[in-house]
Amino acid sequence: MGKVLCISEQEKPLHRLSPRSHLSISEMAQKSRLPTPYGVPVLAVLLFPCLVTGVELAINNCSDNQILATKPGREESLWCTVHNSSRAEELRWYRDSGTVNTKDGNKMNTTNICILPVSKTDNGVSFTCKLVRNESVQISVTLDVQFPPLLTGEDPPPVEEKNDVKLTCNVNSNPQAEMVWYKDNSTLTLKKDRYQIYHTSEIFQLTIKKVEKSDNGTYTCEAKSVLGGMKKEFHLTVEDRKPVFPLEAIIAATVVVLLTVIFGIVARREKIFKCFKKTKQTPGETAL
């Protein structure tokens, strides 16, 4: 994020109403027969809306909202000035929705801020100058920070055959870059049943479905814009599919065996009990 610095005000002469303008307003006040509320002069009542609605603001001598194209590392200076005001006006700067602190000598009629240095994170940030006594009077500048593509990403872990794998290429570029995937330095032919592409302004992702040994290799993500280009390599390793341990089948077989044993014991319980009793009686008969 660029640091916002403030420079002391360079005062400019105020725009004054002409004597003719003062006379016309006085005549309007004299002709008006409206009662004076709470002792406020009719002239002040008539003049106050004019003071607010007639005021205009300009940034760097432009009275319209604007987009400022810039690059990382530059210094940008924004001057906000008041036009069509007959009094000293206090101004306030905002960075998006947050207030920018300025010194006391950098608030009246003309105010200045500097963004030093401009960074990539400043892209899309709006700086707004507002009239303190009526913040509906405002003007904004939005930074368009332009820079060449920057790509990041990590290799996927080894994947077994018949599983899906995703290669995620993270993109940071302004203006937005054109993206393409290569496999082993050749343009990747995207078959619908094998490959899927997910593309946003920040992500360029390749999904390979049910990978095969032939999918082993180096995949390259390339980004190009008018400001330059960049490549990022991803290495994919496909392993043999390991035999799946038939845990469910073993559990089912074990349950069947246990149930068979239990049912067998229940069915032959009488014979088992008779054998058990006969075994216990044998020592007694021997003693007799």
XYZ file of C-alpha atoms in Angstrom:
288
model
C 0.000 0.000 0.000
C 1.380 3.427 -0.980
C 1.973 5.851 1.872
C -0.153 9.017 1.777
C 1.865 12.160 2.488
C 0.538 15.704 2.864
C 2.013 18.980 1.622
C 1.241 22.409 3.079
C -1.404 24.441 1.328
C -0.521 26.866 -1.454
C -3.221 29.467 -1.054
C -4.971 30.984 -4.039
C -7.042 34.205 -4.108
C -10.725 33.692 -3.347
C -13.336 34.254 -6.034
C -15.435 37.263 -4.976
C -18.948 38.172 -6.022
C -19.025 41.307 -8.173
C -20.657 44.534 -6.808
C -23.410 44.018 -9.337
C -24.133 40.598 -7.915
C -24.249 42.046 -4.377
C -26.671 44.744 -5.523
C -29.054 42.320 -7.159
C -29.206 40.157 -4.066
C -29.805 43.230 -1.842
C -32.626 44.360 -4.072
C -34.162 40.894 -3.850
C -33.965 41.056 -0.051
C -35.567 44.523 0.060
C -38.429 43.451 -2.205
C -39.105 40.337 -0.193
C -41.748 40.789 2.511
C -41.052 37.473 4.197
C -40.688 37.701 8.014
C -37.156 37.307 9.385
C -37.070 33.996 11.319
C -35.246 34.136 14.619
C -33.535 37.366 13.697
C -31.651 35.854 10.704
C -31.359 38.424 7.888
C -33.247 37.584 4.739
C -30.059 38.231 2.758
C -28.266 35.379 4.597
C -31.204 33.032 4.027
C -31.142 33.771 0.297
C -27.381 33.634 -0.010
C -26.584 30.415 1.914
C -27.947 27.968 -0.686
C -26.036 29.804 -3.380
C -22.797 29.479 -1.439
C -23.174 25.693 -1.203
C -24.719 24.762 -4.533
C -22.443 27.043 -6.570
C -19.203 25.633 -5.122
C -17.203 23.279 -7.302
C -14.119 21.164 -6.598
C -11.331 20.157 -8.936
C -8.469 17.679 -8.618
C -5.354 18.549 -10.610
C -7.416 21.167 -12.491
C -10.033 18.621 -13.571
C -13.580 19.152 -12.280
C -14.817 15.631 -13.200
C -14.265 12.309 -11.484
C -11.323 10.615 -13.164
C -9.218 7.465 -13.417
C -5.498 8.008 -12.984
C -3.257 5.490 -14.783
C -0.002 4.885 -12.917
C 2.607 2.212 -12.147
C 4.136 0.703 -9.001
C 6.984 2.774 -7.562
C 5.756 6.098 -8.889
C 4.831 9.153 -6.825
C 1.393 10.637 -7.475
C 0.382 14.074 -6.187
C -3.292 15.059 -5.949
C -4.295 18.726 -5.557
C -7.881 19.563 -4.645
C -9.045 23.171 -5.074
C -12.283 25.100 -4.486
C -13.961 27.128 -7.236
C -16.886 29.588 -7.150
C -16.753 30.315 -3.434
C -16.717 33.710 -1.710
C -15.444 32.350 1.607
C -12.674 30.154 2.983
C -13.676 26.509 2.564
C -12.356 23.575 4.569
C -11.631 20.414 2.593
C -11.176 16.800 3.683
C -9.580 13.812 1.914
C -10.814 10.201 2.009
C -9.047 7.007 0.948
C -12.036 4.844 -0.010
C -14.185 5.162 3.149
C -11.338 6.113 5.524
C -10.320 9.667 6.392
C -6.853 10.890 5.397
C -5.237 13.004 8.107
C -3.905 16.339 6.845
C -2.127 19.176 8.636
C -3.959 22.363 9.626
C -2.216 24.357 6.893
C -3.347 21.861 4.284
C -7.133 22.071 4.573
C -8.427 25.489 3.488
C -9.344 26.183 -0.152
C -6.508 24.039 -1.507
C -5.319 20.699 -0.148
C -2.758 18.202 -1.378
C -1.863 14.550 -0.780
C 0.934 12.418 -2.216
C 0.896 8.644 -2.689
C 4.519 7.552 -2.278
C 5.327 5.058 -3.580
C 2.368 3.699 -5.516
C 2.013 -0.075 -5.023
C -0.003 -2.877 -6.649
C -2.383 -2.895 -3.680
C -3.369 0.688 -4.531
C -5.042 -0.510 -7.724
C -8.736 0.427 -7.667
C -8.398 2.662 -4.588
C -10.394 5.913 -4.739
C -9.215 9.193 -3.238
C -12.081 11.624 -2.655
C -11.936 15.309 -1.758
C -15.044 16.655 0.027
C -16.297 20.031 1.206
C -16.490 19.765 5.008
C -19.638 21.868 5.455
C -21.472 19.943 2.739
C -19.960 16.570 1.865
C -22.287 16.140 -1.097
C -19.865 18.499 -2.845
C -17.050 16.093 -3.701
C -14.758 14.814 -6.424
C -12.802 11.556 -6.752
C -9.759 10.036 -8.419
C -9.454 6.246 -8.778
C -5.975 4.761 -9.224
C -5.441 2.379 -12.130
C -2.126 0.782 -11.163
C -0.827 -1.131 -14.180
C 1.793 -3.899 -13.946
C 2.860 -7.033 -15.889
C 1.609 -10.523 -14.924
C 2.889 -12.245 -11.785
C 2.215 -15.997 -11.457
C 2.449 -18.216 -8.361
C 1.447 -21.767 -7.491
C 2.621 -25.121 -6.106
C 3.082 -28.591 -7.565
C 0.308 -31.031 -6.667
C 1.211 -34.088 -4.551
C 1.652 -37.408 -6.415
C -1.729 -38.736 -7.491
C -2.884 -42.298 -8.190
C -4.409 -43.368 -11.465
C -8.149 -42.824 -11.925
C -8.198 -39.888 -9.467
C -8.792 -36.226 -10.369
C -6.083 -33.577 -9.937
C -6.094 -29.753 -10.013
C -3.270 -27.444 -11.105
C -3.897 -23.935 -9.741
C -2.048 -20.984 -11.275
C -2.541 -17.738 -9.288
C -2.521 -14.608 -11.463
C -1.924 -10.975 -10.538
C -2.011 -8.633 -13.517
C -3.367 -5.263 -14.627
C -4.542 -5.103 -17.337
C -5.901 -8.663 -17.243
C -3.649 -11.131 -19.022
C -4.440 -13.743 -21.659
C -3.855 -17.246 -20.250
C -2.935 -20.606 -21.807
C -1.803 -24.082 -20.606
C 1.026 -26.155 -22.135
C 2.085 -29.774 -21.522
C 5.749 -30.604 -22.131
C 6.157 -27.356 -24.137
C 3.216 -28.110 -26.458
C -0.176 -26.405 -26.374
C -2.544 -28.566 -24.329
C -5.491 -29.903 -26.310
C -8.484 -29.553 -24.006
C -10.748 -32.586 -24.304
C -14.100 -31.995 -22.645
C -14.255 -35.399 -20.963
C -10.690 -35.108 -19.596
C -9.971 -31.437 -18.875
C -11.780 -28.516 -17.256
C -10.668 -24.872 -17.077
C -11.682 -22.479 -14.296
C -10.658 -18.888 -15.035
C -11.135 -15.674 -13.048
C -9.109 -12.445 -12.864
C -6.957 -14.065 -10.141
C -7.029 -17.836 -10.833
C -6.305 -19.989 -13.886
C -6.995 -23.598 -12.865
C -6.681 -26.833 -14.849
C -8.555 -29.969 -13.677
C -7.566 -33.359 -15.130
C -10.182 -36.067 -14.605
C -9.279 -39.708 -13.912
C -5.571 -39.246 -14.524
C -3.585 -41.845 -16.407
C 0.108 -42.641 -16.546
C 0.265 -40.725 -19.824
C -0.655 -37.546 -17.908
C 2.783 -37.540 -16.234
C 4.830 -34.499 -17.190
C 5.404 -30.764 -16.897
C 2.453 -28.402 -17.269
C 3.125 -24.711 -17.939
C 0.814 -21.811 -17.188
C 1.542 -18.759 -19.344
C 0.195 -15.210 -18.972
C 0.596 -12.404 -21.513
C -0.463 -8.755 -21.425
C 0.568 -5.558 -23.212
C 3.044 -4.955 -20.363
C 4.804 -8.328 -20.567
C 4.474 -12.034 -19.885
C 5.386 -14.785 -17.412
C 5.424 -18.602 -17.221
C 4.979 -20.947 -14.256
C 5.711 -24.704 -14.383
C 3.844 -27.448 -12.522
C 5.160 -31.030 -12.299
C 2.597 -33.839 -12.207
C 3.460 -37.361 -11.032
C 0.922 -40.148 -11.594
C 1.430 -43.333 -9.553
C 0.099 -46.862 -10.007
C -3.232 -47.428 -8.394
C -2.789 -49.337 -5.131
C -5.138 -52.284 -4.453
C -7.953 -51.126 -2.268
C -8.090 -53.039 1.047
C -11.579 -54.719 1.056
C -12.386 -53.651 4.597
C -16.151 -53.684 4.104
C -16.071 -57.192 2.618
C -13.956 -58.491 5.516
C -16.277 -56.962 8.095
C -19.307 -58.470 6.360
C -17.669 -61.920 6.222
C -16.708 -61.708 9.911
C -20.276 -60.840 10.875
C -21.604 -63.796 8.849
C -19.145 -66.194 10.532
C -20.016 -64.931 14.026
C -23.743 -65.215 13.370
C -23.302 -68.754 12.007
C -21.402 -69.798 15.131
C -23.988 -68.216 17.413
C -26.911 -69.878 15.599
C -25.055 -73.204 15.679
C -24.546 -72.955 19.421
C -28.199 -72.050 20.005
C -29.393 -74.951 17.812
C -27.266 -77.526 19.632
C -27.484 -76.085 23.098
C -29.239 -79.194 24.574
C -26.498 -81.576 23.444
C -23.857 -79.188 24.674
C -25.508 -78.943 28.109
C -25.850 -82.790 28.359
C -22.174 -83.256 27.554
C -21.301 -80.648 30.141
C -23.422 -82.413 32.844
C -21.995 -85.828 31.958
C -18.513 -84.485 32.351
C -19.329 -83.169 35.830
C -20.952 -86.482 37.006
C -18.085 -88.752 35.972
C -15.798 -88.002 38.996
C -18.630 -88.800 41.496
C -19.380 -92.210 40.006
C -15.711 -93.105 40.100
C -15.599 -92.340 43.843
C -18.470 -94.745 44.575
